[in-house]
């Protein structure tokens, strides 16, 4: 295979470049999904309930609110007509839908009136059709101008659609120069970074293009996967090219040097890629489809990066290696640092410190306040300001719909009265309290009852004052479901954003245990095979897992709510991506341990590998912090911050904790490793 690649190197390069160009073009045909609810499994109660309502009623739960300031009743009715005329808007609801506004509103129920009209401000709620969020919200903004306000899930989706592509480009424009700078500082050729980035860039483009076979990807995947693939797999290219440079000093020809480099680097790159692949594969077992979507893309990306580095990069390098020779420069930074002796002296304090911190870190990361949606809008944006303005006048409003069997108005009336008395329910809209139980529905025109009844169901809308998620919102969902069950058993359905978030919470929390267990087990197996040892996998996993716990404990210690999807994915991504640092360190250490004592081997490993590990960590950390700084989406931003901080924690623990454990547990390692062949001479 090696001979074939090098013999037909021109054909190999042309093939990969062609695939990359085609992929770059076809990726524009990949749709992006911005609705997190779509990633709930089909058997989630909220999804089943939504399907029932979609079949029974023409309109869905309102996903947008608009406030018109200083409007008379007649002016508000005029705005309602204009809103209804906008393409993509349906089910506009206002005060005239719940009472007769030809009579003085002062005579009506105050809570009901103030749900729609308060202090001269009118509040409309309506649904914006899925897929039309951007153009419809733009049209609504044109209608209401800058003095009035709009908020809601559809607007959040529209903002994500408009910002994702732009922010990904902004992140790339900052990231690529930063990565090039890091690579220039760590290499001895002006052209070498171009080879690294070309090899991984080709695989990134091909990965994005192959998404055409999936049909669509999530906005999180579109924002994160390409950049994360670049950061995680760049090491493969660096390792191969550095091996090639080393062998050129002794090999007779560049071809021979490349053959030796491919042979030498294959096991290390394969082991590194395997741990990452299995870690990302664990995400695919999530019931919540967002994790599976990202996991599949990252898994594909790592495999393609591995193939690109082992096939494309050798061919590409042999075609253009003279360019590397002609652009040599003196090293800007030393590749070796004489600090191993100082670091290893800290092994006892380090072990004591970690022993003190590990349990609190584990407990803290499990007690962080989580957000299960997208985290809301920043106060410095129009969306955030509009949301605050609407809530200042009308409070929060998270509509919840309850479908119950049609026919028994007396039972429904009793149910509605119970719901009206709940804390967190400002008002309800149903047939029994809008038209009344005294008028049989069959006496009215269908147009008067179509909002309340379908063939089999009666619809009750609850205007709740809770957030879309949180303890209060989830408690209300449980209470409403409990009351409905008291009246109708299992024959009822609840729909709404807080209901979806409740289901999302249940599903992703269950996913958490499964994904973490699968990740640890799969990586442990790879490490066991790589090192043929029981103790090495334990030591490496403990090192990296501790860095994960410390990273995820920070939001708890700083009292910052964390987007749960970011927490779940990062707990896998950080472990899968940064365990490579430990592998690189441990592989070199085990080779040295055959020639010298544990203490001497650890010191030399620190001196000679801290630079390369630092380069890898700085690239991944830069990726994370740049995503955090450039993305307005709370999920992507949160993941970026966790990636950036996590890479730094992993680097510190691999440099300080891992050496300490290798020395302290040297005898245990020797006894639990197959044919270690450790050196037993005098201490150096």
XYZ file of C-alpha atoms in Angstrom:
684
model
C 0.000 0.000 0.000
C 2.805 2.406 0.909
C 4.599 1.743 -2.375
C 1.378 2.269 -4.327
C 0.686 5.624 -2.631
C 4.185 6.924 -3.283
C 4.418 5.550 -6.821
C 1.151 7.126 -7.924
C 1.471 10.246 -5.813
C 0.315 12.630 -8.524
C -2.881 10.637 -9.055
C -3.463 10.456 -5.281
C -3.101 14.229 -4.885
C -5.329 14.988 -7.889
C -7.995 12.592 -6.579
C -8.092 14.150 -3.111
C -8.042 17.719 -4.420
C -10.877 16.891 -6.837
C -12.932 15.307 -4.054
C -12.324 18.359 -1.867
C -13.457 20.785 -4.592
C -16.576 18.740 -5.371
C -17.350 18.455 -1.651
C -16.916 22.206 -1.169
C -19.557 22.762 -3.837
C -22.094 20.105 -2.792
C -21.995 21.092 0.887
C -24.037 24.157 -0.046
C -26.874 21.711 -0.744
C -26.849 20.382 2.827
C -29.809 21.727 4.819
C -29.298 23.029 8.355
C -31.771 22.266 11.147
C -32.096 24.983 13.787
C -34.891 23.430 15.870
C -33.577 21.456 18.838
C -37.015 19.969 19.458
C -36.709 18.094 16.149
C -33.948 16.029 17.738
C -36.195 14.585 20.422
C -37.023 10.926 19.719
C -40.379 10.161 18.094
C -41.622 8.392 21.222
C -41.068 11.426 23.478
C -44.468 12.393 24.989
C -44.257 15.978 23.699
C -43.511 14.792 20.149
C -46.391 12.302 20.185
C -48.689 15.025 21.539
C -47.573 17.493 18.884
C -48.305 14.936 16.170
C -51.799 14.446 17.588
C -52.480 18.196 17.644
C -51.083 18.720 14.139
C -53.529 16.131 12.882
C -56.472 17.455 14.888
C -56.049 21.247 14.550
C -54.929 23.563 11.771
C -52.741 25.810 13.939
C -49.958 24.946 16.367
C -48.845 26.378 19.703
C -47.923 30.048 19.411
C -44.149 30.481 19.062
C -43.973 34.289 18.770
C -45.250 37.321 20.714
C -45.473 40.895 19.483
C -46.131 43.940 21.685
C -47.564 47.113 20.148
C -47.162 50.105 22.434
C -49.724 52.863 22.990
C -52.422 51.298 20.830
C -56.186 51.747 21.145
C -58.497 48.754 20.792
C -59.206 49.660 17.163
C -55.534 50.224 16.363
C -54.693 46.864 17.919
C -57.334 45.160 15.770
C -55.787 46.813 12.717
C -52.362 45.446 13.633
C -53.896 42.014 14.109
C -55.259 42.039 10.556
C -51.874 43.093 9.185
C -50.100 40.359 11.143
C -52.543 37.766 9.817
C -51.794 38.932 6.265
C -48.045 38.200 6.579
C -46.985 35.019 4.795
C -45.905 32.389 7.313
C -48.033 33.760 10.180
C -51.024 31.785 11.438
C -53.280 31.638 14.491
C -52.912 35.255 15.598
C -54.565 35.505 19.017
C -55.581 38.635 20.846
C -58.188 39.911 23.279
C -61.070 39.669 20.787
C -60.545 35.901 20.609
C -61.279 35.385 24.303
C -64.020 37.959 25.001
C -66.524 40.312 23.430
C -64.592 43.563 23.119
C -67.700 45.532 22.143
C -68.469 45.599 25.865
C -66.306 47.596 28.306
C -63.188 45.576 29.066
C -63.314 46.901 32.642
C -66.242 44.536 33.180
C -64.216 41.456 32.188
C -61.805 39.311 34.192
C -58.742 41.459 34.877
C -56.157 38.645 34.561
C -57.565 37.588 31.207
C -57.638 41.151 29.863
C -54.106 41.903 31.064
C -52.808 38.811 29.313
C -53.479 40.670 26.032
C -53.972 44.376 26.758
C -52.369 46.347 29.577
C -51.689 50.040 30.120
C -52.478 50.757 26.472
C -50.050 48.110 25.162
C -51.375 45.213 23.076
C -49.792 41.747 23.064
C -50.394 39.333 20.188
C -49.357 35.704 20.042
C -49.138 33.624 16.889
C -47.325 30.814 15.134
C -44.636 31.313 12.489
C -44.412 28.406 10.067
C -41.340 26.210 10.345
C -38.876 26.949 7.555
C -40.083 30.532 7.087
C -38.674 32.034 10.278
C -36.203 34.480 8.701
C -38.418 36.057 6.043
C -41.478 36.101 8.320
C -39.747 37.729 11.293
C -38.206 40.276 8.911
C -41.702 41.093 7.622
C -43.008 41.424 11.194
C -40.147 43.780 12.067
C -40.992 45.870 8.990
C -44.576 46.111 10.230
C -43.946 46.939 13.877
C -40.863 49.147 13.456
C -38.201 49.761 16.063
C -40.521 51.153 18.758
C -42.396 47.892 19.307
C -41.144 44.460 20.344
C -41.091 40.808 19.271
C -39.853 37.679 21.024
C -40.269 33.933 20.850
C -38.852 30.627 19.746
C -39.361 31.360 16.036
C -37.347 34.573 16.356
C -34.556 32.678 18.130
C -34.504 30.199 15.249
C -34.371 33.023 12.698
C -31.443 34.643 14.521
C -29.575 31.321 14.577
C -30.160 30.869 10.844
C -28.831 34.320 10.038
C -25.827 34.153 12.328
C -24.513 30.571 12.057
C -22.825 30.834 8.656
C -21.480 34.316 9.318
C -20.106 33.405 12.725
C -18.498 30.191 11.466
C -16.702 32.250 8.833
C -15.648 34.841 11.423
C -14.307 32.089 13.681
C -12.357 30.570 10.779
C -10.893 33.952 9.801
C -9.523 34.358 13.315
C -8.637 30.730 13.901
C -6.605 29.974 10.778
C -4.070 32.808 11.346
C -3.784 31.816 15.025
C -3.132 28.172 14.125
C -0.635 29.196 11.445
C 1.181 31.368 14.000
C 1.327 28.492 16.502
C 2.621 26.146 13.806
C 5.204 28.646 12.568
C 6.530 29.010 16.100
C 6.755 25.235 16.453
C 8.321 24.322 13.070
C 11.464 25.200 11.131
C 9.923 25.921 7.709
C 7.650 28.706 6.524
C 5.842 26.233 4.282
C 5.351 23.360 6.729
C 2.152 24.787 8.322
C 0.621 24.946 4.836
C 1.176 21.192 4.443
C -0.483 20.496 7.816
C -3.486 22.675 7.088
C -3.837 21.407 3.521
C -3.946 17.764 4.602
C -6.569 18.386 7.292
C -8.379 21.053 5.267
C -8.957 18.566 2.441
C -10.470 16.079 4.887
C -12.661 18.793 6.465
C -14.077 19.751 3.053
C -14.716 16.128 2.106
C -16.442 15.550 5.449
C -18.705 18.562 4.917
C -19.507 17.388 1.397
C -20.443 13.871 2.480
C -23.179 15.381 4.638
C -25.166 15.634 1.408
C -25.987 11.952 1.926
C -27.454 12.770 5.351
C -29.741 15.463 3.938
C -29.286 17.887 6.844
C -27.152 18.631 9.887
C -27.868 20.563 13.063
C -26.731 24.163 13.405
C -24.468 23.060 16.261
C -22.745 20.543 13.986
C -22.390 23.117 11.213
C -20.799 25.586 13.623
C -18.546 23.271 15.607
C -17.671 20.101 13.666
C -15.348 21.517 10.946
C -13.320 23.612 13.378
C -13.164 20.857 15.986
C -12.086 18.306 13.364
C -9.237 20.591 12.338
C -8.071 21.122 15.910
C -8.296 17.494 17.014
C -6.682 15.853 13.975
C -3.950 18.381 13.150
C -1.643 16.346 15.402
C -1.739 13.450 12.947
C -0.249 15.579 10.171
C 2.345 17.105 12.500
C 3.461 13.690 13.718
C 3.865 12.232 10.214
C 5.720 15.229 8.795
C 8.050 15.462 11.780
C 8.859 11.772 11.385
C 9.592 12.368 7.700
C 11.942 15.230 8.600
C 13.773 13.024 11.118
C 14.239 10.141 8.677
C 15.505 12.397 5.908
C 18.646 12.847 7.980
C 19.507 9.149 7.608
C 17.507 7.771 4.663
C 19.076 7.714 1.203
C 16.064 9.173 -0.620
C 12.964 11.180 0.313
C 10.826 8.211 -0.785
C 12.630 5.926 1.646
C 12.295 8.518 4.408
C 8.553 8.750 3.800
C 8.134 4.973 3.854
C 9.894 4.817 7.221
C 7.870 7.781 8.525
C 4.580 6.174 7.481
C 5.549 2.906 9.148
C 6.737 4.588 12.328
C 3.837 7.010 12.712
C 0.998 4.660 11.743
C 0.585 2.927 15.156
C 0.669 6.195 17.101
C -1.697 8.005 14.730
C -4.008 4.961 14.594
C -4.143 4.751 18.400
C -4.783 8.475 18.715
C -7.484 8.408 16.042
C -9.078 5.297 17.566
C -9.577 6.840 21.001
C -11.119 9.917 19.393
C -13.315 7.894 17.027
C -14.665 5.685 19.800
C -15.297 8.705 21.992
C -17.279 10.429 19.264
C -19.036 7.162 18.394
C -20.452 7.104 21.930
C -22.379 10.300 21.108
C -24.231 8.376 18.399
C -25.933 6.264 21.065
C -27.719 9.305 22.466
C -31.518 9.253 22.201
C -31.338 13.003 21.770
C -30.509 13.311 18.095
C -28.343 16.428 18.366
C -25.559 14.436 20.013
C -25.859 11.669 17.440
C -25.736 14.232 14.626
C -22.550 15.830 15.956
C -21.029 12.473 16.886
C -21.497 11.062 13.369
C -19.957 14.142 11.772
C -16.951 14.165 14.079
C -16.461 10.414 13.673
C -16.570 10.794 9.897
C -14.218 13.727 10.127
C -11.587 11.921 12.221
C -11.631 8.889 9.918
C -11.257 11.128 6.868
C -8.446 13.052 8.559
C -6.666 9.774 9.306
C -7.043 8.664 5.678
C -5.898 12.046 4.403
C -2.802 12.067 6.608
C -1.818 8.496 5.776
C -2.534 8.681 2.015
C -2.819 12.256 0.753
C -0.153 13.929 2.914
C 2.715 11.515 2.003
C 1.944 11.904 -1.713
C 1.516 15.672 -1.410
C 4.742 16.020 0.597
C 6.848 14.054 -1.860
C 5.599 16.234 -4.700
C 6.463 19.485 -2.947
C 9.039 18.673 -0.236
C 11.630 20.861 -1.964
C 9.485 23.835 -1.014
C 9.963 22.915 2.657
C 13.714 22.728 2.125
C 13.825 26.133 0.458
C 11.804 27.848 3.184
C 13.748 26.664 6.224
C 14.189 29.092 9.095
C 15.825 28.919 12.471
C 13.655 27.569 15.316
C 11.751 30.337 17.067
C 11.257 28.238 20.170
C 13.306 25.406 21.641
C 11.778 21.960 21.097
C 13.176 20.754 24.424
C 12.854 22.355 27.836
C 15.008 21.433 30.818
C 12.172 21.590 33.356
C 11.483 17.908 34.040
C 13.604 17.965 37.190
C 11.598 20.873 38.637
C 8.210 19.446 37.741
C 8.860 15.976 39.124
C 9.918 17.492 42.473
C 6.329 18.664 42.814
C 4.870 15.157 42.467
C 3.844 14.716 46.107
C 2.203 18.180 46.445
C 0.486 17.624 43.093
C -0.907 14.251 44.136
C -2.103 15.677 47.448
C -3.722 18.653 45.711
C -5.546 16.443 43.207
C -6.612 14.081 45.992
C -8.161 17.077 47.770
C -9.814 18.500 44.636
C -11.042 15.424 42.781
C -14.098 14.611 44.922
C -15.336 18.244 45.216
C -14.794 18.666 41.456
C -16.805 15.519 40.711
C -19.635 16.613 43.023
C -19.608 20.208 41.749
C -19.813 19.261 38.073
C -22.888 17.164 38.843
C -24.645 19.999 40.678
C -24.321 22.752 38.103
C -27.503 24.590 37.127
C -28.323 23.454 33.620
C -30.203 24.965 30.713
C -31.759 22.486 28.312
C -32.731 24.918 25.557
C -30.554 27.438 23.756
C -29.896 29.662 26.767
C -31.763 32.793 25.639
C -30.663 36.050 24.036
C -28.047 38.489 25.310
C -29.317 41.751 26.790
C -27.231 43.798 24.344
C -29.171 42.476 21.329
C -32.530 43.712 20.051
C -34.035 40.276 20.687
C -32.891 40.383 24.316
C -34.104 43.954 24.821
C -37.465 43.206 23.209
C -37.896 40.151 25.407
C -37.190 42.213 28.522
C -39.613 44.939 27.382
C -42.457 42.471 26.812
C -41.858 40.729 30.127
C -41.730 44.060 31.967
C -45.324 44.771 30.879
C -46.935 41.353 30.461
C -44.670 39.048 32.486
C -43.258 35.907 31.006
C -45.595 33.817 28.914
C -44.959 30.247 27.945
C -48.114 28.843 26.332
C -48.987 25.267 27.166
C -51.735 23.367 25.367
C -53.735 20.548 26.894
C -55.772 18.203 24.704
C -58.488 16.203 26.456
C -61.291 13.979 25.129
C -64.158 15.966 23.638
C -67.724 15.747 24.890
C -67.991 16.178 28.663
C -68.223 19.972 29.163
C -68.959 19.685 32.888
C -65.789 17.701 33.507
C -63.799 20.042 31.286
C -65.165 23.059 33.171
C -64.060 21.574 36.485
C -60.629 20.818 35.032
C -60.244 24.370 33.716
C -61.169 25.849 37.093
C -58.478 23.731 38.756
C -55.920 24.800 36.161
C -56.869 28.469 36.586
C -56.059 28.264 40.293
C -52.514 26.988 39.762
C -49.545 29.189 40.619
C -47.826 30.018 37.357
C -51.026 29.937 35.285
C -52.139 33.485 34.502
C -55.167 32.565 32.401
C -56.687 29.765 30.372
C -58.451 29.824 27.020
C -61.023 27.106 26.372
C -64.583 26.683 25.159
C -65.983 26.455 28.684
C -64.589 29.809 29.858
C -64.717 31.691 26.543
C -68.180 30.740 25.258
C -69.547 28.887 28.279
C -71.008 25.526 29.186
C -74.549 26.839 28.732
C -74.262 26.883 24.939
C -73.899 23.456 23.297
C -71.179 23.551 20.616
C -73.486 22.022 18.006
C -75.641 25.173 18.151
C -72.756 27.303 16.880
C -71.053 27.673 13.518
C -67.946 25.596 13.002
C -65.901 28.806 12.685
C -66.823 29.665 16.285
C -65.656 26.332 17.703
C -62.781 25.230 15.437
C -60.160 26.736 17.778
C -61.514 24.671 20.691
C -62.665 21.364 19.234
C -61.484 18.795 16.728
C -63.261 15.570 15.924
C -61.988 13.848 19.064
C -60.304 16.453 21.244
C -61.039 19.585 23.206
C -58.180 22.089 23.339
C -57.297 24.149 26.413
C -54.559 26.785 26.198
C -52.760 27.781 29.400
C -50.947 31.118 29.511
C -48.202 30.383 32.045
C -45.810 32.888 33.591
C -42.879 30.491 34.013
C -39.692 30.377 31.983
C -39.536 27.813 29.213
C -37.417 25.676 31.544
C -36.201 25.475 35.112
C -37.513 24.009 38.365
C -40.674 26.134 38.364
C -41.512 25.397 34.739
C -40.867 21.668 35.067
C -42.887 21.468 38.298
C -45.825 23.116 36.510
C -45.592 20.614 33.637
C -45.720 17.757 36.157
C -48.660 19.367 37.991
C -50.691 19.951 34.824
C -50.061 16.400 33.664
C -51.030 15.095 37.095
C -54.319 17.038 37.170
C -55.166 15.961 33.618
C -54.461 12.346 34.572
C -56.836 12.648 37.527
C -59.674 13.567 35.139
C -58.830 11.559 32.027
C -56.285 8.893 32.955
C -53.711 8.536 30.163
C -56.059 9.949 27.528
C -54.639 13.470 27.325
C -51.781 15.310 25.618
C -49.613 18.283 26.657
C -47.804 20.482 24.149
C -45.580 23.533 24.489
C -41.983 24.662 24.726
C -41.737 23.980 28.459
C -43.164 20.489 27.861
C -40.542 19.845 25.168
C -37.786 21.117 27.480
C -39.083 18.804 30.220
C -38.835 15.817 27.887
C -35.416 16.990 26.681
C -34.208 17.131 30.287
C -35.341 13.570 30.966
C -33.802 12.238 27.767
C -30.412 13.969 27.852
C -29.892 13.192 31.546
C -30.458 9.529 30.760
C -28.091 9.881 27.792
C -25.388 11.307 30.046
C -24.724 8.110 31.953
C -24.832 5.950 28.826
C -22.517 8.180 26.785
C -19.955 8.625 29.547
C -19.825 4.902 30.298
C -19.475 3.994 26.611
C -16.771 6.626 26.125
C -14.704 5.462 29.086
C -15.055 1.774 28.231
C -14.224 2.194 24.535
C -11.207 4.416 25.192
C -10.044 2.057 27.946
C -10.134 -0.855 25.475
C -8.065 1.096 22.931
C -5.543 2.032 25.619
C -5.435 -1.552 26.872
C -4.645 -2.843 23.385
C -2.143 -0.034 22.720
C -0.151 -0.442 25.926
C -0.983 -4.088 26.696
C -1.508 -2.998 30.272
C -4.247 -2.770 32.881
C -2.720 0.092 34.841
C -1.836 2.460 31.986
C -5.487 2.860 30.857
C -6.558 3.516 34.459
C -3.854 6.143 34.999
C -4.482 7.891 31.663
C -8.277 7.905 32.045
C -8.041 9.150 35.630
C -5.762 11.985 34.492
C -8.015 13.158 31.669
C -11.298 12.457 33.469
C -10.091 14.579 36.383
C -9.431 17.435 33.957
C -12.986 16.993 32.607
C -14.497 17.161 36.103
C -12.442 20.235 36.990
C -13.493 21.931 33.763
C -17.190 21.198 34.292
C -17.012 22.213 37.961
C -16.109 25.814 37.077
C -19.695 26.820 36.096
C -20.921 25.586 39.490
C -18.214 27.463 41.370
C -18.903 30.655 39.401
C -22.682 30.225 39.674
C -23.049 30.240 35.888
C -25.793 28.089 34.353
C -24.464 25.715 31.737
C -26.196 24.605 28.559
C -26.663 20.894 29.194
C -26.038 19.834 25.603
C -22.630 21.507 25.831
C -21.943 19.721 29.122
C -22.935 16.338 27.727
C -20.977 16.674 24.494
C -17.889 18.218 26.079
C -17.648 15.503 28.712
C -17.118 13.176 25.738
C -15.213 15.457 23.357
C -12.652 16.609 25.923
C -11.955 13.065 27.050
C -11.682 11.734 23.490
C -9.623 14.645 22.151
C -7.177 15.286 24.975
C -6.384 11.698 25.942
C -3.990 11.933 22.972
C -1.711 14.114 25.097
C -1.451 11.310 27.639
C -0.878 8.699 24.937
C 1.979 10.697 23.413
C 3.564 11.215 26.824
C 3.125 7.613 27.975
C 4.364 6.021 24.732
C 7.602 7.944 24.891
C 7.955 7.241 28.605
C 7.538 3.462 28.160
C 10.310 3.413 25.560
C 12.650 5.341 27.834
C 11.679 3.199 30.838
C 13.319 0.228 29.127
C 16.626 2.079 29.215
C 16.518 4.023 32.477
C 14.780 4.380 35.817
C 11.236 5.705 36.204
C 12.440 9.031 37.588
C 14.952 9.589 34.802
C 12.474 8.469 32.125
C 9.787 10.846 33.386
C 12.184 13.795 33.534
C 13.385 13.201 29.997
C 9.824 12.687 28.722
C 8.742 15.996 30.225
C 11.744 17.783 28.721
C 11.229 16.385 25.237
C 7.440 16.122 24.947
C 6.079 19.147 26.801
C 6.592 21.276 23.694
C 4.664 19.039 21.284
C 1.880 18.478 23.825
C 1.778 22.225 24.413
C 1.392 22.873 20.669
C -1.549 20.453 20.461
C -3.203 21.894 23.555
C -2.707 25.487 22.429
C -4.369 24.755 19.060
C -7.405 23.039 20.625
C -7.631 25.683 23.327
C -7.464 28.467 20.719
C -10.278 26.807 18.773
C -12.436 26.712 21.875
C -11.841 30.260 23.026
C -12.341 31.635 19.490
C -15.690 29.823 19.203
C -16.650 31.233 22.600
C -15.658 34.767 21.612
C -17.219 34.831 18.133
C -20.516 32.952 18.551
C -23.711 34.619 19.736
C -25.417 31.231 20.019
C -25.327 30.174 23.696
C -24.857 26.473 22.877
C -21.903 27.006 20.536
C -20.396 29.684 22.775
C -20.733 27.484 25.854
C -19.124 24.536 24.062
C -16.280 26.770 22.898
C -15.506 27.961 26.407
C -15.570 24.399 27.735
C -13.289 23.160 24.931
C -10.805 25.997 25.439
C -10.660 25.642 29.195
C -10.720 21.845 29.036
C -7.676 21.679 26.764
C -5.728 23.807 29.245
C -6.763 21.644 32.213
C -5.836 18.484 30.286
C -2.418 19.921 29.399
C -1.684 20.874 33.010
C -2.693 17.482 34.398
C -0.755 15.541 31.736
C 2.347 17.603 32.552
C 1.996 17.573 36.352
C -0.291 14.727 37.483
C 0.538 12.012 34.927
C 4.317 12.054 35.589
C 3.666 11.922 39.324
C 1.465 8.823 38.971
C 3.906 7.124 36.586
C 6.673 7.434 39.162
C 4.597 6.639 42.260
C 2.919 3.587 40.701
C 5.918 2.347 38.731
C 5.968 -1.102 40.376
C 2.208 -1.530 39.950
C 2.547 -0.598 36.282
C 5.334 -3.098 35.738
C 3.359 -5.931 37.337
C 0.168 -5.163 35.365
C 1.811 -4.684 31.963
C 2.585 -7.522 29.562
C 6.337 -7.821 28.952
C 7.219 -4.271 30.075
C 10.990 -4.948 29.994
C 11.601 -2.096 32.428
C 15.147 -1.088 33.325
C 16.345 -2.183 36.789
C 19.815 -0.673 36.984
C 21.012 2.011 39.324
C 19.013 5.212 39.762
C 20.335 7.943 37.483
